[in-house]
Coordinates of C-alpha atoms in Angstrom, one line a residue:
Chain A
M1 CA 0.1 0.1 -0.3
L2 CA 1.5 3.3 -1.3
T3 CA 1.5 5.9 1.7
R4 CA 1.9 9.7 1.9
E5 CA 5.2 9.3 3.8
Q6 CA 7.0 6.3 1.4
V7 CA 6.1 8.9 -1.2
Y8 CA 8.1 12.1 0.3
T9 CA 10.8 9.3 1.4
W10 CA 11.4 8.9 -2.5
L11 CA 11.4 12.6 -2.8
E12 CA 14.0 13.1 -0.4
E13 CA 16.6 11.5 -3.3
V14 CA 15.7 14.3 -6.1
K15 CA 17.6 16.9 -5.8
D16 CA 17.8 20.6 -7.1
P17 CA 19.7 19.7 -10.1
E18 CA 21.7 23.3 -9.8
I19 CA 22.2 22.3 -6.0
P20 CA 23.1 18.5 -5.5
V21 CA 23.0 17.9 -2.0
L22 CA 19.5 19.9 -1.4
S23 CA 17.1 17.3 -1.8
L24 CA 13.1 19.0 -3.4
V25 CA 11.3 18.5 -0.3
D26 CA 14.4 20.2 1.6
L27 CA 14.0 23.0 -0.7
G28 CA 10.5 23.4 0.1
V29 CA 9.1 23.0 -3.2
I30 CA 7.1 19.9 -2.7
T31 CA 3.7 21.7 -1.6
D32 CA 0.9 19.0 -1.8
V33 CA 1.0 15.2 -2.1
Q34 CA -1.8 12.7 -2.8
I35 CA -2.3 9.2 -3.4
N36 CA -5.4 7.5 -4.6
Y37 CA -4.5 3.5 -4.8
N38 CA -1.2 3.5 -7.5
D39 CA -2.1 7.2 -8.4
V40 CA 0.3 9.7 -7.0
Y41 CA -0.5 13.8 -7.4
I42 CA 2.5 16.3 -6.2
E43 CA 1.9 19.5 -6.4
M44 CA 5.2 21.4 -6.4
T45 CA 6.0 25.2 -6.8
P46 CA 8.9 27.2 -8.9
T47 CA 11.7 29.2 -6.0
F48 CA 11.8 31.7 -8.6
V49 CA 8.9 32.0 -11.5
G50 CA 11.8 32.2 -13.7
C51 CA 13.5 28.9 -12.9
P52 CA 14.6 27.0 -16.1
A53 CA 15.6 24.0 -13.6
L54 CA 11.9 23.2 -13.4
D55 CA 11.8 20.7 -16.1
F56 CA 14.5 19.3 -14.5
M57 CA 12.7 18.3 -11.4
K58 CA 9.4 16.8 -12.9
Q59 CA 11.5 15.0 -15.2
D60 CA 13.7 13.5 -12.1
I61 CA 10.7 13.5 -10.2
H62 CA 9.3 11.0 -12.5
E63 CA 12.4 9.1 -12.8
T64 CA 12.7 8.8 -9.5
L65 CA 9.7 7.3 -9.0
G66 CA 9.5 5.5 -11.3
K67 CA 12.3 3.7 -10.2
H68 CA 10.3 2.6 -7.2
G69 CA 7.6 1.0 -9.4
V70 CA 5.5 3.8 -9.1
T71 CA 4.8 4.8 -12.6
N72 CA 0.9 6.8 -12.4
V73 CA 2.5 10.4 -11.4
S74 CA 0.9 13.8 -12.2
I75 CA 2.4 16.8 -11.7
D76 CA 0.9 20.2 -10.6
V77 CA 2.7 23.3 -10.8
T78 CA 0.9 26.1 -8.9
F79 CA 1.4 29.3 -7.4
R80 CA -1.1 28.2 -4.8
K81 CA 1.5 27.8 -2.3
A82 CA 3.7 29.7 -3.4
W83 CA 7.0 29.2 -1.9
N84 CA 9.7 31.4 -0.1
S85 CA 13.1 30.8 1.1
D86 CA 12.2 30.0 4.9
L87 CA 10.2 26.7 3.5
I88 CA 14.1 25.4 3.2
T89 CA 14.5 22.8 5.9
E90 CA 17.1 23.6 9.3
K91 CA 18.3 20.1 7.2
G92 CA 18.0 21.9 4.1
K93 CA 20.1 24.9 5.2
A94 CA 22.7 22.6 7.1
A95 CA 23.1 21.1 3.6
L96 CA 23.5 24.0 1.6
K97 CA 26.1 25.2 4.2
K98 CA 28.0 22.7 4.1
F99 CA 27.7 22.9 0.3
G100 CA 29.5 26.6 0.5
L101 CA 26.2 27.9 -0.2
A102 CA 25.3 30.8 3.0
P103 CA 21.5 29.5 3.7
P104 CA 19.1 32.3 3.4
P105 CA 18.4 34.4 6.4
S106 CA 14.8 34.7 7.6
R107 CA 12.4 36.9 5.4
E108 CA 11.9 38.2 8.8
L109 CA 15.0 39.7 8.9
F110 CA 14.7 40.9 5.3
T111 CA 13.8 44.3 6.0
E112 CA 16.5 46.4 5.4
L113 CA 19.3 45.7 2.7
D114 CA 22.4 45.6 5.6
V115 CA 20.8 41.8 5.6
L116 CA 22.3 41.4 2.4
E117 CA 25.4 43.8 3.4
H118 CA 27.0 41.5 5.9
A119 CA 25.8 37.8 5.0
T120 CA 27.6 34.8 7.5
C121 CA 30.5 33.6 5.4
P122 CA 29.4 29.6 5.1
R123 CA 33.8 28.5 6.0
C124 CA 34.2 30.8 8.6
N125 CA 30.7 31.9 10.8
G126 CA 32.1 35.4 9.9
S127 CA 30.3 38.4 9.6
D128 CA 33.0 40.6 8.2
T129 CA 32.0 40.2 4.3
E130 CA 30.6 42.5 1.8
L131 CA 28.0 42.3 -1.1
R132 CA 29.2 41.7 -4.1
N133 CA 26.1 41.4 -6.6
T134 CA 22.3 40.6 -5.4
F135 CA 22.4 39.0 -9.2
G136 CA 24.0 35.6 -8.9
P137 CA 25.1 32.8 -11.2
T138 CA 21.6 31.9 -10.8
L139 CA 18.2 33.9 -10.2
C140 CA 18.4 32.7 -6.6
R141 CA 22.1 33.5 -5.7
S142 CA 23.5 36.6 -4.8
I143 CA 27.1 36.6 -4.5
H144 CA 29.4 37.9 -1.4
Y145 CA 33.0 38.2 -0.7
C146 CA 34.5 36.9 3.0
N147 CA 37.2 39.4 4.1
T148 CA 38.4 37.2 6.6
C149 CA 39.1 34.1 4.2
R150 CA 39.7 36.4 1.5
E151 CA 37.5 34.5 -1.0
A152 CA 34.1 35.0 -2.3
F153 CA 30.9 32.9 -1.5
E154 CA 27.4 32.8 -2.8
Q155 CA 23.9 33.3 -0.6
F156 CA 20.5 31.5 -1.3
K157 CA 18.7 35.1 -1.6
P158 CA 16.4 35.5 1.1
L159 CA 12.8 35.6 -1.1
Chain B
M1 CA -15.4 37.8 -14.0
N2 CA -15.1 40.0 -17.6
E3 CA -12.6 37.3 -19.4
P4 CA -12.0 40.3 -22.4
A5 CA -10.8 42.7 -19.7
L6 CA -8.6 40.0 -18.0
K7 CA -7.2 38.9 -21.4
E8 CA -6.3 42.4 -22.2
L9 CA -4.7 43.1 -19.1
L10 CA -2.6 39.8 -18.9
Y11 CA -1.5 40.3 -22.1
K12 CA -0.1 43.6 -21.7
I13 CA 1.9 43.0 -18.6
A14 CA 2.8 39.7 -20.2
D15 CA 4.4 41.4 -24.0
D16 CA 6.1 44.1 -21.4
Q17 CA 7.7 41.4 -19.2
L18 CA 9.0 39.3 -22.0
I19 CA 9.8 42.5 -24.5
L20 CA 12.0 44.3 -22.0
G21 CA 13.4 40.9 -20.9
H22 CA 14.7 40.3 -23.8
R23 CA 16.3 44.1 -24.2
N24 CA 17.4 43.2 -21.2
S25 CA 19.6 40.0 -22.3
E26 CA 21.0 42.3 -25.0
W27 CA 23.4 42.9 -21.8
T28 CA 24.7 39.7 -21.7
G29 CA 28.7 39.8 -22.7
F30 CA 28.1 43.9 -23.0
G31 CA 27.7 44.9 -19.4
P32 CA 29.6 47.9 -18.3
L33 CA 31.2 45.5 -15.8
L34 CA 30.3 42.2 -14.8
E35 CA 28.5 43.0 -11.9
E36 CA 26.1 44.7 -14.2
D37 CA 26.4 42.4 -16.9
I38 CA 25.1 39.6 -14.5
A39 CA 22.4 41.7 -13.3
F40 CA 20.7 42.7 -16.3
S41 CA 20.9 39.1 -17.4
S42 CA 19.6 37.6 -14.6
M43 CA 16.6 40.6 -14.6
A44 CA 16.5 39.4 -18.2
Q45 CA 15.8 35.3 -17.1
D46 CA 13.2 36.7 -14.2
K47 CA 11.2 38.9 -16.1
V48 CA 11.1 36.5 -19.7
G49 CA 10.4 33.7 -16.8
Q50 CA 7.5 36.0 -15.6
S51 CA 6.4 36.3 -18.8
H52 CA 6.0 32.3 -19.5
A53 CA 3.8 32.5 -16.3
L54 CA 1.7 35.1 -17.5
Y55 CA 1.0 33.5 -21.0
Q56 CA 0.7 30.0 -19.0
M57 CA -2.2 31.7 -17.6
L58 CA -3.7 32.4 -20.7
E59 CA -3.7 29.2 -22.5
T60 CA -5.7 28.2 -19.5
L61 CA -8.0 30.9 -20.6
G62 CA -8.5 29.4 -24.1
E63 CA -5.5 31.1 -25.8
K64 CA -2.8 29.2 -27.3
D65 CA 0.3 28.0 -26.1
P66 CA 3.2 30.0 -24.7
D67 CA 6.0 29.4 -27.3
T68 CA 3.5 30.6 -30.1
V69 CA 2.0 33.6 -28.1
A70 CA 5.7 34.7 -27.9
F71 CA 7.2 33.7 -31.0
M72 CA 4.8 34.0 -33.7
R73 CA 2.6 37.1 -33.4
N74 CA 3.6 40.5 -35.5
A75 CA 4.1 43.9 -33.7
D76 CA 1.1 44.7 -34.1
Q77 CA -0.7 41.9 -32.1
F78 CA 1.8 43.0 -29.5
H79 CA 0.6 45.0 -26.7
N80 CA 3.6 46.4 -24.8
C81 CA 4.4 49.9 -24.4
I82 CA 6.4 51.3 -26.3
M83 CA 9.1 52.0 -23.9
V84 CA 10.3 48.5 -23.2
E85 CA 11.1 48.4 -27.1
L86 CA 13.3 51.4 -27.5
P87 CA 16.8 49.8 -28.6
N88 CA 19.0 49.7 -24.9
G89 CA 20.9 53.1 -25.9
E90 CA 24.4 53.1 -23.8
Y91 CA 24.1 52.3 -20.0
D92 CA 22.6 55.4 -18.5
F93 CA 19.8 54.7 -20.6
S94 CA 18.9 51.2 -19.6
L95 CA 19.2 52.2 -16.3
I96 CA 17.0 54.8 -16.3
R97 CA 14.0 52.7 -18.3
H98 CA 14.9 49.7 -15.8
F99 CA 14.4 52.5 -12.7
L100 CA 11.3 53.8 -14.5
Y101 CA 9.7 50.5 -15.7
D102 CA 10.3 48.1 -12.4
T103 CA 9.0 50.8 -10.1
A104 CA 5.9 50.8 -11.6
E105 CA 5.9 47.1 -12.1
A106 CA 6.3 46.3 -8.7
I107 CA 3.2 48.2 -7.7
R108 CA 1.1 47.0 -10.3
F109 CA 2.2 43.1 -9.0
E110 CA 2.1 44.9 -5.3
M111 CA -2.0 46.0 -6.6
L112 CA -2.5 42.5 -8.5
S113 CA -2.0 40.3 -5.6
E114 CA -5.4 42.0 -4.3
S115 CA -6.8 40.8 -7.5
S116 CA -10.2 39.2 -7.7
Y117 CA -8.6 36.6 -9.9
Q118 CA -7.8 33.8 -7.8
P119 CA -4.7 32.5 -9.9
L120 CA -3.5 35.9 -10.7
A121 CA -3.4 36.9 -6.7
D122 CA -1.4 34.0 -6.7
I123 CA 1.1 34.2 -8.8
S124 CA 1.7 38.2 -8.0
K125 CA 2.6 38.0 -4.3
K126 CA 5.3 36.0 -5.7
I127 CA 6.3 38.0 -8.8
R128 CA 6.1 41.4 -6.8
A129 CA 9.1 39.4 -3.8
E130 CA 11.3 38.8 -6.9
L131 CA 10.9 42.1 -8.2
R132 CA 12.4 43.4 -4.8
Y133 CA 15.8 42.7 -6.1
H134 CA 15.3 44.7 -9.5
T135 CA 13.9 47.8 -7.9
L136 CA 16.7 47.4 -4.7
H137 CA 19.4 47.2 -7.8
A138 CA 17.6 50.6 -9.9
N139 CA 17.4 52.5 -7.2
T140 CA 20.8 51.8 -5.8
W141 CA 22.5 52.4 -9.4
V142 CA 20.2 55.8 -9.7
K143 CA 21.0 57.0 -5.9
Q144 CA 25.0 56.4 -6.6
L145 CA 25.5 57.8 -10.2
G146 CA 22.5 60.5 -10.0
S147 CA 25.2 62.2 -7.5
A148 CA 28.2 60.8 -8.6
T149 CA 30.1 62.6 -10.8
E150 CA 29.4 65.8 -13.8
E151 CA 29.3 63.4 -16.4
S152 CA 27.3 60.9 -14.4
I153 CA 24.7 63.1 -13.5
S154 CA 23.9 65.0 -16.9
R155 CA 23.8 61.3 -18.6
L156 CA 21.1 60.3 -16.2
Q157 CA 19.5 63.6 -16.6
R158 CA 19.5 63.2 -20.4
S159 CA 18.1 60.0 -20.7
L160 CA 15.6 60.8 -18.0
E161 CA 14.1 63.8 -20.3
Q162 CA 14.8 61.3 -22.9
V163 CA 12.3 58.7 -21.4
M164 CA 9.9 59.9 -19.6
P165 CA 7.2 60.9 -22.2
Y166 CA 7.6 57.2 -22.9
A167 CA 7.5 56.0 -19.2
L168 CA 4.0 57.7 -18.9
G169 CA 2.9 55.3 -22.1
M170 CA 3.3 53.0 -19.8
F171 CA -0.6 54.0 -17.8
E172 CA -2.3 54.3 -21.6
E173 CA -5.2 53.1 -20.6
S174 CA -7.2 49.9 -21.5
P175 CA -10.6 50.1 -23.2
Y176 CA -11.6 47.9 -20.4
E177 CA -10.8 49.9 -17.7
K178 CA -13.9 50.3 -15.8
E179 CA -14.7 46.7 -16.1
L180 CA -11.4 46.0 -14.7
I181 CA -11.9 48.4 -11.4
G182 CA -15.6 47.0 -10.8
D183 CA -14.8 43.4 -11.2
K184 CA -11.9 44.2 -8.6
I185 CA -9.6 42.0 -11.4
F186 CA -7.2 45.6 -11.1
G187 CA -7.1 48.8 -9.7
G188 CA -6.6 50.6 -13.1
E189 CA -3.7 52.8 -14.3
Q190 CA -4.6 56.1 -13.0
A191 CA -4.2 54.6 -9.1
L192 CA -1.0 52.7 -10.5
K193 CA 0.2 56.2 -12.0
E194 CA -0.2 57.9 -9.3
R195 CA 1.5 56.1 -6.7
W196 CA 4.6 55.2 -9.1
M197 CA 4.6 59.4 -9.8
K198 CA 5.2 59.3 -5.7
K199 CA 7.4 56.5 -5.5
V200 CA 9.5 58.0 -8.5
E201 CA 9.7 61.6 -6.8
A202 CA 11.0 60.4 -3.9
I203 CA 13.8 58.4 -4.9
I204 CA 14.8 61.4 -7.6
A205 CA 14.6 63.5 -4.5
Q206 CA 17.3 61.9 -3.2
T207 CA 20.0 62.7 -6.0
Q208 CA 21.0 65.7 -7.8
L209 CA 18.9 65.1 -10.9
Q210 CA 16.1 67.3 -11.7
L211 CA 12.6 65.3 -12.7
P212 CA 10.8 67.0 -15.9
D213 CA 7.3 68.9 -14.8
W214 CA 4.7 66.4 -14.8
K215 CA 2.4 68.8 -16.7
T216 CA 4.8 69.6 -19.4
I217 CA 5.6 65.7 -20.4
Q218 CA 3.4 64.4 -23.7
P219 CA 2.9 60.8 -23.3
V220 CA 4.0 58.9 -25.9
M221 CA 1.0 56.5 -26.0
G222 CA -0.1 53.4 -28.8
G223 CA 1.9 50.2 -27.6
R224 CA -0.9 49.1 -25.9
A225 CA -3.1 48.9 -29.2
G226 CA -0.4 47.7 -30.6
K227 CA 0.6 51.0 -32.5
H228 CA 4.4 50.5 -32.4
S229 CA 7.8 52.1 -33.5
E230 CA 10.1 51.0 -36.2
Y231 CA 11.9 49.2 -33.0
L232 CA 9.5 46.4 -32.2
Q233 CA 9.4 44.4 -35.0
P234 CA 13.1 43.5 -35.7
L235 CA 13.3 42.5 -32.1
L236 CA 10.7 40.2 -32.4
D237 CA 12.5 39.2 -36.0
E238 CA 15.3 38.2 -34.1
M239 CA 13.8 37.0 -30.7
S240 CA 12.2 34.3 -32.8
E241 CA 14.4 33.2 -35.7
V242 CA 15.5 30.3 -34.3
F243 CA 12.2 29.0 -33.0
K244 CA 10.9 30.0 -37.1
I245 CA 13.3 27.7 -38.3
D246 CA 11.8 24.8 -37.1
P247 CA 8.2 25.5 -34.5
T248 CA 7.6 22.1 -34.6
A249 CA 11.1 20.5 -33.0
E250 CA 11.4 19.5 -29.0
W251 CA 13.4 21.2 -27.4

C-alpha cells in the first residue's frame, strides 16, 4: 500500500539540479502529495517564477518514482502555495552550508538591505563580509566576499 | 469575471515583461562591468520567466500555447508599451528605463496581489517578491550615479528627460478600465500612475537629478493598442529567428 510518507521519502532522493546536496523536499518546493490507490498526485511550486530547472525537476521526479515502481504520477505546478526561502528546512539549510552556499537569512529579517550587506560566511561563520552583487550565477543566489577568508562565496537569496 | 478584460490585462503585462526581458538580455556580454552584465542577464531571465507564467495563465483561458504566443505574433499584435521596445542605447538609458519600469511593475504586482482573479493574485504575490531585487538594483544605481560625477549626473539627466514621455505611455488606459476596476481584477492605470509618480519623486529627490514638470510631458501612447515604434518588429524577428526555423521542434 502506497503512502504519502513513502512518497515523501522517495522524493528526498530527488535533488535540486543546481544544488545537488539539497532535496526538493528540503528545498520546500513540494507543496502537496496525494495518493489515490496507485496514482500519485504531486503539487509543486518553483523557487523563482523563471527558474529554468523546473522541467528537470519534474523529469527527475518521474524517473525516481519510476525506479520505485510508481509510474502513474501527475505533477501540477501552481502558485497557490508560493515558495519562499523560509520553506527551506533546517536540514536543507545545513546541507547548503556544507555545500559552501550560505543559507538564506529569515525573511522576517530581510527588511533592510543591510541583511544582504553582511551575510554570514559559510566557511568561517564570520560576518566581516561584503555584498558584491544581489544577482548571481543562478536566479536564487547572490555573490558576497569574505574579508576574513579573502574569498568570494554565494548566498541563497532570501525571498 | 470579464474575460476579455482579464486577457487584455494579462497580455499587456506579459508582453512588457517579455520585451524588456529580451532587451535586458542584450546586455549579456556587454555590461559596463561584470556585475552589471550579470544583473541585467538575471533580470532578463526573471522577466522572460514571468512572461512565460502569464502566457501559461492565458493558455488556461483558451489562448494559444506560450511559445506560439511569444514567437509567432507580429508587432501589431503585441500590447507592450513602447518604452520597453526602445533600443538599449548606452548604459544610462537602460538604467533609467529599468528604474522607471520596475518601479511601476513593483506597484502593479502589489496591486494585482489583491486581484479578485485568484490565480493572478497568487502569482503576483510571488512576482512582487522577486521584483524587490530589481527595484533594489535600480534604486541603488540611480542614487549612486545620480549624485556621483558631473558626467554621470548629466547622462542620467538626459536619459531621464528622453525616457519620461515613453514612461508615461506605460499607463495608457485599457478599453476595459471600468470593468477591471469594477470587477476588482485590477485597480486601474490611473491609480497605478499616481503611486508611481510619488515613488519616482521620492527616489529622484535623493539625487542631484531634476524631474521634468509632469504637466509638461506629452505621453507617448499607442503600444497597448498595437501601434509600435519601428524598433519592435526587428526585435521580434531576432527573438523568434531560431524558433521559426522549425516551430514543431522539441527542445
